[in-house]
XYZ file of N, CA, C and O in Angstrom:
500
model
N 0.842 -1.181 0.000
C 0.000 0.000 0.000
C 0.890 1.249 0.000
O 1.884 1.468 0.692
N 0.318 2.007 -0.919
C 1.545 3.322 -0.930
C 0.181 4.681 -0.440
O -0.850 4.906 -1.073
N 0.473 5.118 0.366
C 0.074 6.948 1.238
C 0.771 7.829 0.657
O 1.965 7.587 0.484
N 0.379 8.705 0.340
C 0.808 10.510 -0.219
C 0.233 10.865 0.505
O -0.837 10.428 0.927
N 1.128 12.207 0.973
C 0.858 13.134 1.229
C 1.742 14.403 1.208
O 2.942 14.496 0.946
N 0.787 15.422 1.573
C 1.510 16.858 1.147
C 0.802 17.599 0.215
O 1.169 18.773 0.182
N -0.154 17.291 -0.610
C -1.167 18.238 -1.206
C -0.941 19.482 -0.847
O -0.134 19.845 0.010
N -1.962 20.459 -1.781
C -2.368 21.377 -0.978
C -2.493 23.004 -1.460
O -1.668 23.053 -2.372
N -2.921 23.986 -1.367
C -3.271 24.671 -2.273
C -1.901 26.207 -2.049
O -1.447 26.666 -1.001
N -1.708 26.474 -3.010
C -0.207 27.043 -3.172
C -0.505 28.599 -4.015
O -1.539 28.659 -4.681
N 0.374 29.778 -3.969
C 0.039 30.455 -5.113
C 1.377 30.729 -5.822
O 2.519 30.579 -5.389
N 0.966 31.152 -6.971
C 1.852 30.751 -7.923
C 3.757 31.083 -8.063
O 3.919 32.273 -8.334
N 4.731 30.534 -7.975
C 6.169 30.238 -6.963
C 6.229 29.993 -5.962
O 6.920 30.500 -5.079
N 5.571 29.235 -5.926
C 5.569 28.805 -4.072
C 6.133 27.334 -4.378
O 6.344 26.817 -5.475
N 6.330 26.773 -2.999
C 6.555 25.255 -3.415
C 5.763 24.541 -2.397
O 5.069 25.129 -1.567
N 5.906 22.993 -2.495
C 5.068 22.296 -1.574
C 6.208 21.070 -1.769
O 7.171 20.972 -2.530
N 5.569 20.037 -0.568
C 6.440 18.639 -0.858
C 5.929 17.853 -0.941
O 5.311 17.791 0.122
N 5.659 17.008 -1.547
C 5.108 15.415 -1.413
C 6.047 14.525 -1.184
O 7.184 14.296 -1.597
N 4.971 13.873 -0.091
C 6.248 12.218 0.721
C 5.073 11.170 -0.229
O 4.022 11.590 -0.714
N 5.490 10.011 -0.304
C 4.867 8.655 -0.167
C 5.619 7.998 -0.060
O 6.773 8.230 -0.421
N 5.170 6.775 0.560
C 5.932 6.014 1.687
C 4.681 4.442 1.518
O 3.454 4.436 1.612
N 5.540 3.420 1.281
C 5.279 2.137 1.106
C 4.639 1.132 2.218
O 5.604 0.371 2.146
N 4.116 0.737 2.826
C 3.765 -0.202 3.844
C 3.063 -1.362 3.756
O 2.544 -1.728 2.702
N 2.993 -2.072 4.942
C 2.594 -3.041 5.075
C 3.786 -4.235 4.600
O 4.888 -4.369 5.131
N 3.149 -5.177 3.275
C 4.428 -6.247 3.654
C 5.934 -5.552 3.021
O 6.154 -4.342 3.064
N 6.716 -6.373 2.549
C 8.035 -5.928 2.699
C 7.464 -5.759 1.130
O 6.513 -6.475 0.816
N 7.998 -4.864 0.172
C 8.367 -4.587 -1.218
C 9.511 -4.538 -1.423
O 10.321 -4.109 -0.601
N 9.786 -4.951 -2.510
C 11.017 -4.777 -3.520
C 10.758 -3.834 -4.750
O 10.064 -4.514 -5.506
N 10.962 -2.653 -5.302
C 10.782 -1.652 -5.876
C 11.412 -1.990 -7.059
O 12.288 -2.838 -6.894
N 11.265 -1.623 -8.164
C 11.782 -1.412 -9.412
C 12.276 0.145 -9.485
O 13.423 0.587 -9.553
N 11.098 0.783 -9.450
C 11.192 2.775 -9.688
C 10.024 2.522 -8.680
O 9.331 1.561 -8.345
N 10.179 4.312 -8.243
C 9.034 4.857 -7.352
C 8.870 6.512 -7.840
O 9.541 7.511 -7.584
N 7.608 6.278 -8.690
C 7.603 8.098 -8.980
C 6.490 8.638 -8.819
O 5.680 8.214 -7.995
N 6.258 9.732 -9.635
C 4.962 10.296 -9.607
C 4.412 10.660 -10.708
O 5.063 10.865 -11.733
N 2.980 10.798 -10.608
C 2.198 10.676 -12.072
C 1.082 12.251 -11.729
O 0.578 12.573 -10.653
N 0.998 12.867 -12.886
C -0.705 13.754 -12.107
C -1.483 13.848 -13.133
O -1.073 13.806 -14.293
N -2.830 14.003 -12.754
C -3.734 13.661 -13.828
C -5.256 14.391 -13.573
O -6.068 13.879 -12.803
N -5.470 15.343 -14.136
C -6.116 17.027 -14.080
C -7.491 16.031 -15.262
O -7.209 15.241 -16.163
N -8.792 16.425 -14.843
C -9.986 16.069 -15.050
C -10.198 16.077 -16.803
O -10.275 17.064 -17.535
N -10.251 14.822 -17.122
C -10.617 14.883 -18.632
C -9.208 14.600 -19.423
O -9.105 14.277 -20.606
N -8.339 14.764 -18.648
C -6.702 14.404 -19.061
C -6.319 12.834 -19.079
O -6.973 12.048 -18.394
N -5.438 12.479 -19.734
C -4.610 11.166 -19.001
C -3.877 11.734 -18.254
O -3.424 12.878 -18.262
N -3.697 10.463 -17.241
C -2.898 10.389 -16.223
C -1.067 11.147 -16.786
O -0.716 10.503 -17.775
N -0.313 11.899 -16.529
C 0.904 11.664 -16.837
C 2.262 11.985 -16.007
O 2.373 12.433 -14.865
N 3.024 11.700 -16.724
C 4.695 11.037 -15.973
C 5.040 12.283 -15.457
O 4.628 13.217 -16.145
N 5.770 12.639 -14.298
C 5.696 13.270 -13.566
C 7.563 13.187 -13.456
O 8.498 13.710 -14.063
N 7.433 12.386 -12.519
C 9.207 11.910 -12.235
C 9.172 10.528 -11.589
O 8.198 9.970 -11.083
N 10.563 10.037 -11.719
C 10.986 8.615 -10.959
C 12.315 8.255 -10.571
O 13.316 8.913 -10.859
N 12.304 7.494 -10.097
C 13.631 7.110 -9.595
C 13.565 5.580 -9.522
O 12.679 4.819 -9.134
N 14.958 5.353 -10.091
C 15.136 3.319 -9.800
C 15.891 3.198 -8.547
O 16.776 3.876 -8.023
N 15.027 1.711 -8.110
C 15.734 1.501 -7.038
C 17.643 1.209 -7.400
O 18.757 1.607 -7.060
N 17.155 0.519 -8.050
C 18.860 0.078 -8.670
C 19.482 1.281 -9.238
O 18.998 1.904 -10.184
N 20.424 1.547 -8.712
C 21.882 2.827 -9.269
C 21.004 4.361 -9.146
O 21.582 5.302 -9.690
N 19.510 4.711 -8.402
C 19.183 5.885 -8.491
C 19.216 6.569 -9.272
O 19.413 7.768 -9.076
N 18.974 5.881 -10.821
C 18.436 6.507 -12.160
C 17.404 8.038 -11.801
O 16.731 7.857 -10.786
N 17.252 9.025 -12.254
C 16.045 9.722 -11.662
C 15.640 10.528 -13.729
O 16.432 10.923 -14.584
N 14.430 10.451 -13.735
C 14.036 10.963 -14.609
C 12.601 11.916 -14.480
O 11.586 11.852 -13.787
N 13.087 12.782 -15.494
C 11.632 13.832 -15.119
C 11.030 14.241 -16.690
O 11.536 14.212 -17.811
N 9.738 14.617 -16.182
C 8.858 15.017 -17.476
C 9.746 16.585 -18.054
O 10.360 17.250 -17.219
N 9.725 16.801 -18.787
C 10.315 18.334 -19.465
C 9.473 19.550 -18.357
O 10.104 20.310 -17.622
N 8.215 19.518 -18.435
C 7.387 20.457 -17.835
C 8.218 20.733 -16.475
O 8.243 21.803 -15.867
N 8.846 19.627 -16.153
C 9.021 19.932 -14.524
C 10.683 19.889 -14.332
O 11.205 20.019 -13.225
N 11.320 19.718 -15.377
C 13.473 19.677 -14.723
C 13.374 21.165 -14.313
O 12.808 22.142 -14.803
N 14.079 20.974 -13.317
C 14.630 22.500 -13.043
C 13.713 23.030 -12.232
O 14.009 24.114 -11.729
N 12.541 22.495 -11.933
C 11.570 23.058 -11.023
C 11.556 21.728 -9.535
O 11.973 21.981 -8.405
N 11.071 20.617 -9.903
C 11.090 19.769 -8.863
C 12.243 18.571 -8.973
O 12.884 18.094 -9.910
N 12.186 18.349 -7.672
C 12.849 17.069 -7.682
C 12.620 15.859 -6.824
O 12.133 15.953 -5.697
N 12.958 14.779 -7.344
C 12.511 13.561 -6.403
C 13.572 13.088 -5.775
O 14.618 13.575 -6.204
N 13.714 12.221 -4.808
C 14.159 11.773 -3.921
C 13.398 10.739 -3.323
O 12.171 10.639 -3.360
N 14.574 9.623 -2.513
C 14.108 8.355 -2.094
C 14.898 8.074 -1.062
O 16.056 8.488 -1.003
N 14.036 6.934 0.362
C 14.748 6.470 1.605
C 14.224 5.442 1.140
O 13.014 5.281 0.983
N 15.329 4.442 0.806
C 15.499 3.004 0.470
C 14.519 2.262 1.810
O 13.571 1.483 1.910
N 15.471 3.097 2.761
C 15.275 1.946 4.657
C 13.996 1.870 4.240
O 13.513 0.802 3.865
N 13.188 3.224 4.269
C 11.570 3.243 4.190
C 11.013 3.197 3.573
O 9.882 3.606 3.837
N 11.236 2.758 2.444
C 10.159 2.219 0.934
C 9.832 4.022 0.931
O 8.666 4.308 1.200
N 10.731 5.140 0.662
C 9.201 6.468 0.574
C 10.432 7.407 -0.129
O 11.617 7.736 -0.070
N 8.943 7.582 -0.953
C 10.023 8.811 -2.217
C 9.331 10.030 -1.799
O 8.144 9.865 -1.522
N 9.826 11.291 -1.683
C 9.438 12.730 -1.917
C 9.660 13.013 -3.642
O 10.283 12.523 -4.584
N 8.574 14.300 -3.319
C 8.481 15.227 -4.263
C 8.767 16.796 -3.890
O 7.868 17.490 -3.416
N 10.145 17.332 -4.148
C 10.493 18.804 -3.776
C 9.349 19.402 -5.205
O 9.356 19.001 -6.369
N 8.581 20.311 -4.662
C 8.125 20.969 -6.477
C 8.057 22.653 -5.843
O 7.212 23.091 -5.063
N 9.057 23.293 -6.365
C 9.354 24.659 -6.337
C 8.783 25.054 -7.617
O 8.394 24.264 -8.478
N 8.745 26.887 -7.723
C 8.587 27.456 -8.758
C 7.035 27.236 -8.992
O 6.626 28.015 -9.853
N 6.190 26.525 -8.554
C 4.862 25.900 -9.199
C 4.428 27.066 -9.900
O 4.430 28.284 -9.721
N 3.931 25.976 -11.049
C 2.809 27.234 -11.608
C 1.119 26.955 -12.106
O 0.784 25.772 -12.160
N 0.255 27.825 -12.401
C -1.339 27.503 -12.316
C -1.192 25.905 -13.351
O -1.858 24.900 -13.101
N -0.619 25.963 -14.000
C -0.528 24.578 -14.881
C 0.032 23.252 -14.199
O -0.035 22.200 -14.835
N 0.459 23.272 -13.211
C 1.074 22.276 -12.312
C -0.399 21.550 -11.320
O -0.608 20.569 -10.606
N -1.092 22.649 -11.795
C -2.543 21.417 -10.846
C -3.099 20.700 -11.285
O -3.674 20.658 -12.372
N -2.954 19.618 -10.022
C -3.701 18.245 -10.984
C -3.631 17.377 -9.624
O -2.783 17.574 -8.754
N -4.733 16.293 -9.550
C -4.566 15.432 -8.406
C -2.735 14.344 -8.473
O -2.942 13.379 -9.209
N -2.205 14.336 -8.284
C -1.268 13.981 -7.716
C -0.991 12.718 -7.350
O -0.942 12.647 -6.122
N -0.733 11.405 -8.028
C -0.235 9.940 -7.337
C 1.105 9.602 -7.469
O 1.851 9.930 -8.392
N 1.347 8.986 -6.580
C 2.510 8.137 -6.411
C 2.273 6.856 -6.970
O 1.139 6.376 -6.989
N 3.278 6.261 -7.433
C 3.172 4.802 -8.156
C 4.875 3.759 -7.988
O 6.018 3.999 -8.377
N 4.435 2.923 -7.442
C 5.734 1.856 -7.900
C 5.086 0.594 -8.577
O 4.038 -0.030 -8.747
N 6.899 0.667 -8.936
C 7.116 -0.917 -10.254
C 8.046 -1.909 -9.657
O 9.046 -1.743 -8.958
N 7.383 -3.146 -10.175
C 8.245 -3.861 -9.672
C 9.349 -3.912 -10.276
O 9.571 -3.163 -11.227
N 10.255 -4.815 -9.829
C 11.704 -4.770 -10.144
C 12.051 -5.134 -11.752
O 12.971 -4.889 -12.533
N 11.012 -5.727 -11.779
C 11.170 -6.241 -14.312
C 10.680 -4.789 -14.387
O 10.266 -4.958 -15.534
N 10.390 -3.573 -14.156
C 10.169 -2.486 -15.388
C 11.134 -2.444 -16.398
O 12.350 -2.631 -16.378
N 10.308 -2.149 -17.324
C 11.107 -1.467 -18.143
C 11.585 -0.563 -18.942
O 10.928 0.004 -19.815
N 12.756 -0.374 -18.690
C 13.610 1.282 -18.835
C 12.971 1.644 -19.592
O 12.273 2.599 -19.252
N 12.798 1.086 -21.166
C 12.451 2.294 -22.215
C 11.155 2.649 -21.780
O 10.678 3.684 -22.245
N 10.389 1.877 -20.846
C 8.857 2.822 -20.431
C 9.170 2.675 -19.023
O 8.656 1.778 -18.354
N 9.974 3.499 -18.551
C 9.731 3.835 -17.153
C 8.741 5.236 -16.939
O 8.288 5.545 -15.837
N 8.562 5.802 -17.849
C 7.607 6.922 -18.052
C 5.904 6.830 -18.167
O 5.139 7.699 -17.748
N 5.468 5.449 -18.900
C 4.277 4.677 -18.906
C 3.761 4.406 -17.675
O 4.286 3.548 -16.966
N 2.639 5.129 -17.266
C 1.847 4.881 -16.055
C 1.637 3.305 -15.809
O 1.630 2.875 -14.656
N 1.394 2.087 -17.387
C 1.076 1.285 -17.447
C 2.058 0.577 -16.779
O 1.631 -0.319 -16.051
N 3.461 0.757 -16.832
C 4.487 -0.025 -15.838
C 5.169 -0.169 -14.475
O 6.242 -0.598 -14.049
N 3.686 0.571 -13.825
C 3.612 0.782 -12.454
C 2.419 0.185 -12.052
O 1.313 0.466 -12.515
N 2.764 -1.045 -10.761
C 1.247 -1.659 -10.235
C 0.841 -1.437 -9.085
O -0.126 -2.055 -8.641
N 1.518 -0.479 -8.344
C 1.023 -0.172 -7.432
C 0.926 1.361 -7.248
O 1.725 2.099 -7.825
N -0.261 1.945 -6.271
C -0.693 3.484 -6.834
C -1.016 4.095 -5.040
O -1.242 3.283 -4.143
N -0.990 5.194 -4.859
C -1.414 5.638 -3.784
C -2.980 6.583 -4.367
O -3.340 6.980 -5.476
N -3.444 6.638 -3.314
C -4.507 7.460 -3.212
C -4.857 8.586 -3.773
O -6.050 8.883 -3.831
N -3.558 9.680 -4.451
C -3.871 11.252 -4.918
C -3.908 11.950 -3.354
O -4.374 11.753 -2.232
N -2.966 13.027 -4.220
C -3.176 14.341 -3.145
C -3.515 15.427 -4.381
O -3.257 15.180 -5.559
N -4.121 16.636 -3.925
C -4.748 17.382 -4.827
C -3.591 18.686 -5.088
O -3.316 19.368 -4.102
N -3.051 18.955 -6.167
C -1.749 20.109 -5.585
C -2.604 21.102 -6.402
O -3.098 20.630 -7.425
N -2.895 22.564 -6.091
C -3.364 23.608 -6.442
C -3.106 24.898 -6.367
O -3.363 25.708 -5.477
N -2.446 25.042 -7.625
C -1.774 26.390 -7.435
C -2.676 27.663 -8.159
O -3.374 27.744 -9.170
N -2.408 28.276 -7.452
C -3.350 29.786 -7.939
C -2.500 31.034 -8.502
O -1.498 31.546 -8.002
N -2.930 31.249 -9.244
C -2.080 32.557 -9.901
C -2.200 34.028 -9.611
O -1.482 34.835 -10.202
């Protein structure tokens, strides 16, 4: 089971953080990133990180603005997201893969099976 949190309503350069954090039985991770997905949209790639060698990749919309990060001990990745802007809102999930993802779609929502709940991030201009 993966929890987010950190939502929350922002105005525009501000930042916020998102944690999610893994529980219950033990997991073995492939990547752990984030996806957001604004009403009438697909879901999309956000950022990630592999467990193996701490690969980290990000959508264009967002280098240079956020960054991810991961505590192995605790199965739980953050989301630093500075700079936000009114286009950055969208409900907000966390997702891991198991350990077969694969690289050339580590960006594909489809190669992530496990999902947290959404936090809502809302920035105002």
């Amino acid at each position: 089971q993966l929890q987010a949190s950190g939502g929350g309503l922002v105005q525009a350069g501000g930042s916020l953080r998102l944690s999610c954090a893994a529980s219950g039985r033990t997991f073995s991770w492939g990547a752990m990133g984030w996806f957001r997905q604004v009403p009438g949209k697909e879901r999309e790639f956000v950022a990630t990180i592999r467990a193996r060698g701490g690969n980290i990749y990000y959508a264009d919309p967002v280098k240079g603005r956020f960054t991810i990060s991961r505590d192995n001990a605790k199965n739980a990745v953050s989301l630093q997201m500075n700079s936000l802007k009114p286009e950055d809102t969208a409900v907000y999930y966390c997702a891991a893969a198991s350990l077969g993802i694969i690289l050339s779609s580590i960006r594909d929502p489809g190669q992530y099976a496990y999902w947290g709940q959404g936090t809502q991030v809302t920035v105002s201009s």
